[in-house]
Coordinates of C-alpha atoms in Angstrom, one line a residue:
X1 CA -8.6 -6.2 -28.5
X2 CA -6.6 -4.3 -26.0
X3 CA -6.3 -8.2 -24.7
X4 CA -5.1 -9.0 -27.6
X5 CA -1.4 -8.3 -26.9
X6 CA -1.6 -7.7 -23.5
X7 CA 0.7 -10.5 -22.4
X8 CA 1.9 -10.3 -18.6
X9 CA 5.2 -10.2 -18.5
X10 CA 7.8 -9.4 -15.7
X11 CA 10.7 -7.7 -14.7
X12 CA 12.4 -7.3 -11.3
X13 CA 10.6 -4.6 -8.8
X14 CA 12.0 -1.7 -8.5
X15 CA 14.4 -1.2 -5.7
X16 CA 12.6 1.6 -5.0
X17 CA 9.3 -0.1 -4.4
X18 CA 10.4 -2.0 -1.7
X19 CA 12.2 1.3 0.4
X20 CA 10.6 2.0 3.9
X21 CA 7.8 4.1 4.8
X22 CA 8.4 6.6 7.9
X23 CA 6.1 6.3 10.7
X24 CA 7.8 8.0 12.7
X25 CA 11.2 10.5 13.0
X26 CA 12.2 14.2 12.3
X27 CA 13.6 16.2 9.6
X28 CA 16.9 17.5 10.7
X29 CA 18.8 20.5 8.5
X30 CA 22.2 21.1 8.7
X31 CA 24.9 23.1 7.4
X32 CA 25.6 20.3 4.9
X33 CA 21.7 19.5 4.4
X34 CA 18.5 18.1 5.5
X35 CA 19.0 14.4 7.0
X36 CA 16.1 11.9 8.7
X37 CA 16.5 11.4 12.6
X38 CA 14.6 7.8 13.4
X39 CA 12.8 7.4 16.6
X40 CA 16.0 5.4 17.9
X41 CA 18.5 8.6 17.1
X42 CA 19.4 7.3 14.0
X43 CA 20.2 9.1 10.6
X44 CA 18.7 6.9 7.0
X45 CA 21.7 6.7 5.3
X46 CA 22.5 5.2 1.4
X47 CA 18.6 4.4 1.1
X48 CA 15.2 5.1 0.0
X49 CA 13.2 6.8 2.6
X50 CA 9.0 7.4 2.2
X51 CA 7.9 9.6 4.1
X52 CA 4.8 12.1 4.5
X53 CA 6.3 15.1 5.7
X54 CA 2.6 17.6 5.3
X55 CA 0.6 14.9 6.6
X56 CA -1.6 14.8 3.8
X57 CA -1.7 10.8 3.7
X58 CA 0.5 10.3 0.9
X59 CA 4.1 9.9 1.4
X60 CA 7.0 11.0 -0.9
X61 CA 10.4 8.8 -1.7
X62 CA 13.4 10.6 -0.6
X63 CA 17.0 9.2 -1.0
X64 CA 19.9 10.0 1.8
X65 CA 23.1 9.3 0.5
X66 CA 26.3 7.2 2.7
X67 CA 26.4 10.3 4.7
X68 CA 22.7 10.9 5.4
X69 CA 22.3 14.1 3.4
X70 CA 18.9 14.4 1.5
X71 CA 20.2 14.3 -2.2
X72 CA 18.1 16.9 -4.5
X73 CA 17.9 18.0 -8.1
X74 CA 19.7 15.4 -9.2
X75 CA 20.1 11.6 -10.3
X76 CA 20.7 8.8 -8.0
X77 CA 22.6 6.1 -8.1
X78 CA 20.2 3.7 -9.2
X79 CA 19.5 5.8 -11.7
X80 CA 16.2 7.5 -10.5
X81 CA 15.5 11.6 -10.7
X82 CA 14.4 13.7 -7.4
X83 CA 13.6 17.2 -7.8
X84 CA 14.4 20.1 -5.8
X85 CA 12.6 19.1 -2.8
X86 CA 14.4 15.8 -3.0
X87 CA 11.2 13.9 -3.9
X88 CA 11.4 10.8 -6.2
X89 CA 9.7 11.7 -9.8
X90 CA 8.9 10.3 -13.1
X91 CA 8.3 12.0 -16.1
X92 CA 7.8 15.3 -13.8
X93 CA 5.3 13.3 -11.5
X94 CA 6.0 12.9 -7.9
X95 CA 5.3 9.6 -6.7
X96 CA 3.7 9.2 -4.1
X97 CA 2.2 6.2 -2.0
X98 CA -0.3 5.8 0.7
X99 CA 0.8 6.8 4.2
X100 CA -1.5 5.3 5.9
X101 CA -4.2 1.8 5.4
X102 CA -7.2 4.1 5.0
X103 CA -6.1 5.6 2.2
X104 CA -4.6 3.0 0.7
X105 CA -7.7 1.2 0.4
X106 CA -9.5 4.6 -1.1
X107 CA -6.4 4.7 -3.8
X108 CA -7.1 1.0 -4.5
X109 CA -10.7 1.3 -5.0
X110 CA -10.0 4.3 -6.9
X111 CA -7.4 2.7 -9.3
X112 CA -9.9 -0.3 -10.0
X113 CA -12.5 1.8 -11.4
X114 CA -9.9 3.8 -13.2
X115 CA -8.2 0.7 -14.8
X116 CA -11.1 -1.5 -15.5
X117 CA -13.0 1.8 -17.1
X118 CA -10.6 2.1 -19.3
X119 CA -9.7 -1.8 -19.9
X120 CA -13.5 -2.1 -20.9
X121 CA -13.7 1.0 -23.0
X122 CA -10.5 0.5 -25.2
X123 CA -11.3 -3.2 -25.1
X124 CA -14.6 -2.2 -26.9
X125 CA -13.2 -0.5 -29.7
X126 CA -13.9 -1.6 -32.9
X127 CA -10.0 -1.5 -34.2
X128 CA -7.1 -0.1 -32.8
X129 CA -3.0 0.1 -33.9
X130 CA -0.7 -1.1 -31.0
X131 CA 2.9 -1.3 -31.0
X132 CA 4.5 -3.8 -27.9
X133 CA 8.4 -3.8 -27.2
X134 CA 9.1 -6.9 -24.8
X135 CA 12.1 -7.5 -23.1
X136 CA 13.0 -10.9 -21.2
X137 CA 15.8 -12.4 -19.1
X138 CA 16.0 -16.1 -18.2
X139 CA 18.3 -16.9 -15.2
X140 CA 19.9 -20.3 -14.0
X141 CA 22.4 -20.7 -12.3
X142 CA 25.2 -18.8 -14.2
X143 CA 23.4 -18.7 -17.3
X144 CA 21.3 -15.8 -18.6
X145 CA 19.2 -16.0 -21.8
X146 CA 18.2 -12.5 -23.2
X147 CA 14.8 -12.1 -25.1
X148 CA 14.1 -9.2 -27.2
X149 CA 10.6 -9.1 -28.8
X150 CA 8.3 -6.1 -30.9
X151 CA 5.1 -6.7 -31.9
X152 CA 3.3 -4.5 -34.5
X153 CA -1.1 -5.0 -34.3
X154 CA -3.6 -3.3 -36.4
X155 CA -7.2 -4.4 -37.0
X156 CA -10.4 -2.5 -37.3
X157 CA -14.3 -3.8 -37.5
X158 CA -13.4 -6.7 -35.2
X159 CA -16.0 -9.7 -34.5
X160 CA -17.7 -8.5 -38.2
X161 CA -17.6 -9.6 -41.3
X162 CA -15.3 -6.8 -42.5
X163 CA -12.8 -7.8 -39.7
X164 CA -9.5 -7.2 -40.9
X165 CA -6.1 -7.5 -39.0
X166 CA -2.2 -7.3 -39.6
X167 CA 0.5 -9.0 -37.4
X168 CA 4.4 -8.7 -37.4
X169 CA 6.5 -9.7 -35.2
X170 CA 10.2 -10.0 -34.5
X171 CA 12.1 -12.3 -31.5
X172 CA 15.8 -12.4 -31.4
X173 CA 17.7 -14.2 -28.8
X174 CA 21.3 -15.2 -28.7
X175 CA 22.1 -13.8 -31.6
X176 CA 19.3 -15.7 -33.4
X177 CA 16.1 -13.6 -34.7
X178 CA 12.6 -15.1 -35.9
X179 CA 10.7 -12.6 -38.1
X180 CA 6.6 -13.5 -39.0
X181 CA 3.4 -11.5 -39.9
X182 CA 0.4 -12.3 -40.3
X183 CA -2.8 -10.8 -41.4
X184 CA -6.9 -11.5 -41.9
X185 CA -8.7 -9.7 -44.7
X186 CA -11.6 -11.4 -47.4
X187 CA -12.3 -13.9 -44.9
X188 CA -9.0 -15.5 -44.9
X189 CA -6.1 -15.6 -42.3
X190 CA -2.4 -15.9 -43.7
X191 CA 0.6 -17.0 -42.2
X192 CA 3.9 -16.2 -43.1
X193 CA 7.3 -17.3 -41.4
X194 CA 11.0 -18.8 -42.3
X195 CA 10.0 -21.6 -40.1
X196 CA 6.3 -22.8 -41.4
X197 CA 6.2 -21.3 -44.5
X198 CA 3.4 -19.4 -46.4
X199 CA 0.1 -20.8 -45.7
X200 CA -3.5 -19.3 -45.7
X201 CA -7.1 -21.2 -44.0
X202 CA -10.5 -20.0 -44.4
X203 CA -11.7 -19.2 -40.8
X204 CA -14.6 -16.8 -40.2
X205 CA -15.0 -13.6 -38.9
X206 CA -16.3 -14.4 -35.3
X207 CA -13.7 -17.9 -35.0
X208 CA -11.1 -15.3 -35.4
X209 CA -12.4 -13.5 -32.9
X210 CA -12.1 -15.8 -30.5
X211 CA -8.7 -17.0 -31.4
X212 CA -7.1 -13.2 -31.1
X213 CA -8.6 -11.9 -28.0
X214 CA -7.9 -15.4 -26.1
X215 CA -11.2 -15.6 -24.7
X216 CA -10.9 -12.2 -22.6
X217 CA -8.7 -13.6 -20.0
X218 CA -6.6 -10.6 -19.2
X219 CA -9.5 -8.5 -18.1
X220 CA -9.7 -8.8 -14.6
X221 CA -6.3 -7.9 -13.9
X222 CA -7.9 -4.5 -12.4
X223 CA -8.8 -6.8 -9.7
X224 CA -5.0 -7.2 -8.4
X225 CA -4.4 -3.8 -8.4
X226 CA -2.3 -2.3 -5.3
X227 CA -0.1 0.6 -4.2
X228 CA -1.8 2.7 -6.3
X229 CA -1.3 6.4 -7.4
X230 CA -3.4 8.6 -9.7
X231 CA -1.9 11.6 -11.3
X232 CA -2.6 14.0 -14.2
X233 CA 0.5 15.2 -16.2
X234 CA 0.7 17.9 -18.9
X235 CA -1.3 17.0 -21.4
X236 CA -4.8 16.6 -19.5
X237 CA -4.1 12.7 -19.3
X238 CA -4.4 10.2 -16.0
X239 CA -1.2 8.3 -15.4
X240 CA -1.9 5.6 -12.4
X241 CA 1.2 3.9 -11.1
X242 CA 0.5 0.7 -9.3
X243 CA 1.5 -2.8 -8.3
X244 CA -0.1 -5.7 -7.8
X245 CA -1.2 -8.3 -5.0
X246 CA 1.0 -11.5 -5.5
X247 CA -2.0 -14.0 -3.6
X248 CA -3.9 -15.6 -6.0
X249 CA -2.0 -13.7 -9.2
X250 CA -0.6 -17.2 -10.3
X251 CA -4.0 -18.6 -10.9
X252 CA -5.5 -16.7 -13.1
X253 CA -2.4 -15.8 -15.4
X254 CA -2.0 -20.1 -15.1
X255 CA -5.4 -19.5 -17.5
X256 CA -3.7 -17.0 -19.5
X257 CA -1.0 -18.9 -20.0
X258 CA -3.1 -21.8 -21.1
X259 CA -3.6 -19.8 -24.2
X260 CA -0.1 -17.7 -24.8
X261 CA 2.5 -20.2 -22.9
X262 CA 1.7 -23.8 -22.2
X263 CA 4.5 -24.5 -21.5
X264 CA 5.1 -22.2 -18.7
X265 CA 1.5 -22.9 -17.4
X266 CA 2.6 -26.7 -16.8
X267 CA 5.0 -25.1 -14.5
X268 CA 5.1 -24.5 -10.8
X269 CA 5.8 -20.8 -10.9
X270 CA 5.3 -17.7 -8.3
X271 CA 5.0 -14.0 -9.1
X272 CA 7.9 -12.4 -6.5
X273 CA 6.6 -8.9 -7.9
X274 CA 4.4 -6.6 -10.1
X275 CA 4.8 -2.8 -10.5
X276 CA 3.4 -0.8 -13.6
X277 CA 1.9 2.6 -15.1
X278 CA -1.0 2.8 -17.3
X279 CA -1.3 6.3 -19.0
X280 CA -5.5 7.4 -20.1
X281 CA -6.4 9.7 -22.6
X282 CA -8.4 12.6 -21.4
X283 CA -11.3 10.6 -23.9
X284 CA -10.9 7.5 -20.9
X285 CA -8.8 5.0 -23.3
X286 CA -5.4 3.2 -22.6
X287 CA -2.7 5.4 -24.6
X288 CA 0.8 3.9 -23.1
X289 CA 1.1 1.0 -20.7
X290 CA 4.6 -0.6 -18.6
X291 CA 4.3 -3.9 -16.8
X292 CA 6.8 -5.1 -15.3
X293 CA 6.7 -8.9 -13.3
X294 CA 9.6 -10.9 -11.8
X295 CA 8.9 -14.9 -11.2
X296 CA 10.5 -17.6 -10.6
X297 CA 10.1 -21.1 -11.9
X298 CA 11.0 -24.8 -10.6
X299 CA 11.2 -27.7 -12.9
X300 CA 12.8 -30.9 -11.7
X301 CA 13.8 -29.5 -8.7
X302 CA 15.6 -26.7 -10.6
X303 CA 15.0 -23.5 -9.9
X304 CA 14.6 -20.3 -12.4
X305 CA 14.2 -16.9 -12.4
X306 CA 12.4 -14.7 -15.0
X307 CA 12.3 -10.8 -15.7
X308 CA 10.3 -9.7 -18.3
X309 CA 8.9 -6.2 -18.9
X310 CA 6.3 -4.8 -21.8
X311 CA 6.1 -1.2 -23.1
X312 CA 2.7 -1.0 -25.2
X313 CA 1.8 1.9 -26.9
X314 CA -1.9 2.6 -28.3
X315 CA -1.4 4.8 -31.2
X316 CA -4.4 7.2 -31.7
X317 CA -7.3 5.4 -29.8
X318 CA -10.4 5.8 -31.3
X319 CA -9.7 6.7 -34.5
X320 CA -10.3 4.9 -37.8
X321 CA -7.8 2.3 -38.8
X322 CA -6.0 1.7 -41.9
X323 CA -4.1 -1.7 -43.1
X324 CA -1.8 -1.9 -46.5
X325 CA -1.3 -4.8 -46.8
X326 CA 1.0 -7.5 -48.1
X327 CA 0.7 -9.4 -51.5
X328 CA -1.8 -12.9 -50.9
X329 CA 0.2 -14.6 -53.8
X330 CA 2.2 -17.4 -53.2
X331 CA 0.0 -19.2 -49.9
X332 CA -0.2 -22.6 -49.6
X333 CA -4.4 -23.2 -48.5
X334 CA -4.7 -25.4 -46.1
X335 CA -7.3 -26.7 -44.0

């Protein structure tokens, strides 16, 4: 069910992503600092540098401001955090990526088993409450379309007969917002927005099923993984940062889109970039996820760009889920 929300969405790579890896040059310290010498005598200046200074195989980001210094302990200016060293960190992680193709391929493989251990496990679980925060921009031209979503999930006992599920959602764009829930209990599913109404259909247990976890689609997405780093933080759990290989990624989210977006699987699209972080639970489930993916789209010759980017949190994996709720009076069956 962790499927069940796990929409692919996208959001412009970080600048940082994209910063150079050192293969070759010198740390140089001066009276005003340390600065990177390149192989051709220059100095890095007002960028990202990775580099693997302990030749360990995994580099560290470093950023040299206009004048070439090696900026430390501080904030950048796009808004990133280096520590004392000057390394690049995220919650009080240093990220690091691979140095070198050997390793990058042992990080990959890795990160696969990591990810698709815990995609199968949490998927597995018989109910879980999951809280999604979606963010969207839509670009043409001069025009720019904002889209702010959250979506609120709890079920427990799925695919049995005492299935039970609540839904509500909220989607507010351009100073518009569209509020519905909806919710499965007794064997019923209920519907309830501005725009269709109140409505409730018999359905059973294992058709719902199959409508809410979209046929499994998302679970492969382990299978794209790239530039992948494994970390433990503070509290005993694995946080793996990552991106993904663009080849072939439009394909199988054209499938997933079949089910959440037809109308944006009709289009000709292409993924310009993936990053995220996935954050496991020391018992191996999903606890916090961020996926970001940039795209653009062409329609009639016109061409689009779209950033969207999903925080999902899994509250309390594993344990028993509760629902209250709403009243079932006032539902129009249908059929």
């Amino acid at each position: 069910m962790k499927k069940l929300i796990k929409v692919f969405i996208a959001a412009s790579l970080l600048s940082i992503s994209v910063a150079s890896t050192a293969m070759a040059g010198t740390w140089k310290q001066g009276s005003d600092g340390w600065r990177w010498k390149e192989d051709d005598h220059t100095y890095t200046a007002s960028a990202w540098k990775w580099i693997d200074s302990d030749k360990d195989g995994m580099a560290e980001c470093y950023y040299f401001n206009e004048d070439g210094i090696l900026v430390t302990n501080t904030m950048t200016p796009d808004g990133r955090t280096v520590n004392e060293d000057g390394a690049w960190t995220e919650a009080g992680i240093v990220r690091l990526r691979a140095a070198n193709p050997s390793v990058a391929v042992e990080m990959k493989k890795k990160g696969a088993v990591l990810y698709k251990d815990a995609d199968k496990k949490s998927s597995s679980l018989p109910g879980q409450d999951i809280n999604a925060d979606i963010a969207m921009n839509l670009y043409y031209d001069w025009l720019q379309i904002p889209v702010i979503m959250n979506m609120q999930m709890k079920y427990h006992d799925i695919n049995t007969p005492s299935m039970e599920f609540l839904s509500n959602s909220t989607v507010k764009t351009l100073g518009m917002e569209k509020v519905e829930s909806s919710f499965y209990t007794g064997g019923c599913y209920y519907s309830n927005s501005k725009d269709s109404g109140k409505f409730k259909m018999k359905i059973g247990y294992e058709d719902m099923t199959k409508h809410l976890t979209l046929g499994g689609l998302t679970g492969q997405f382990w299978g794209f993984l790239d530039n992948v780093q494994i970390a433990q933080d503070q509290d005993g759990n694995s946080v793996m940062f990552y991106t993904t290989e663009a080849d072939g990624l439009e394909q199988y989210l054209t499938k997933f889109y079949d089910k959440v977006w037809p109308t944006l699987s009709d289009s000709d699209y292409k993924i310009t970039g993936v990053t995220g972080k996935a954050i496991i639970n020391p018992d191996g489930y999903f606890s916090k996820e961020q996926i970001l993916i940039s795209m653009t789209i062409n329609e009639d010759g016109d061409t689009m760009g779209l950033d969207m980017s999903e925080n999902l949190d899994y509250k309390n994996p594993g344990q028993t889920v509760a629902i209250a709720f709403p009243s079932t009076e006032g539902f129009e069956v249908v059929y």
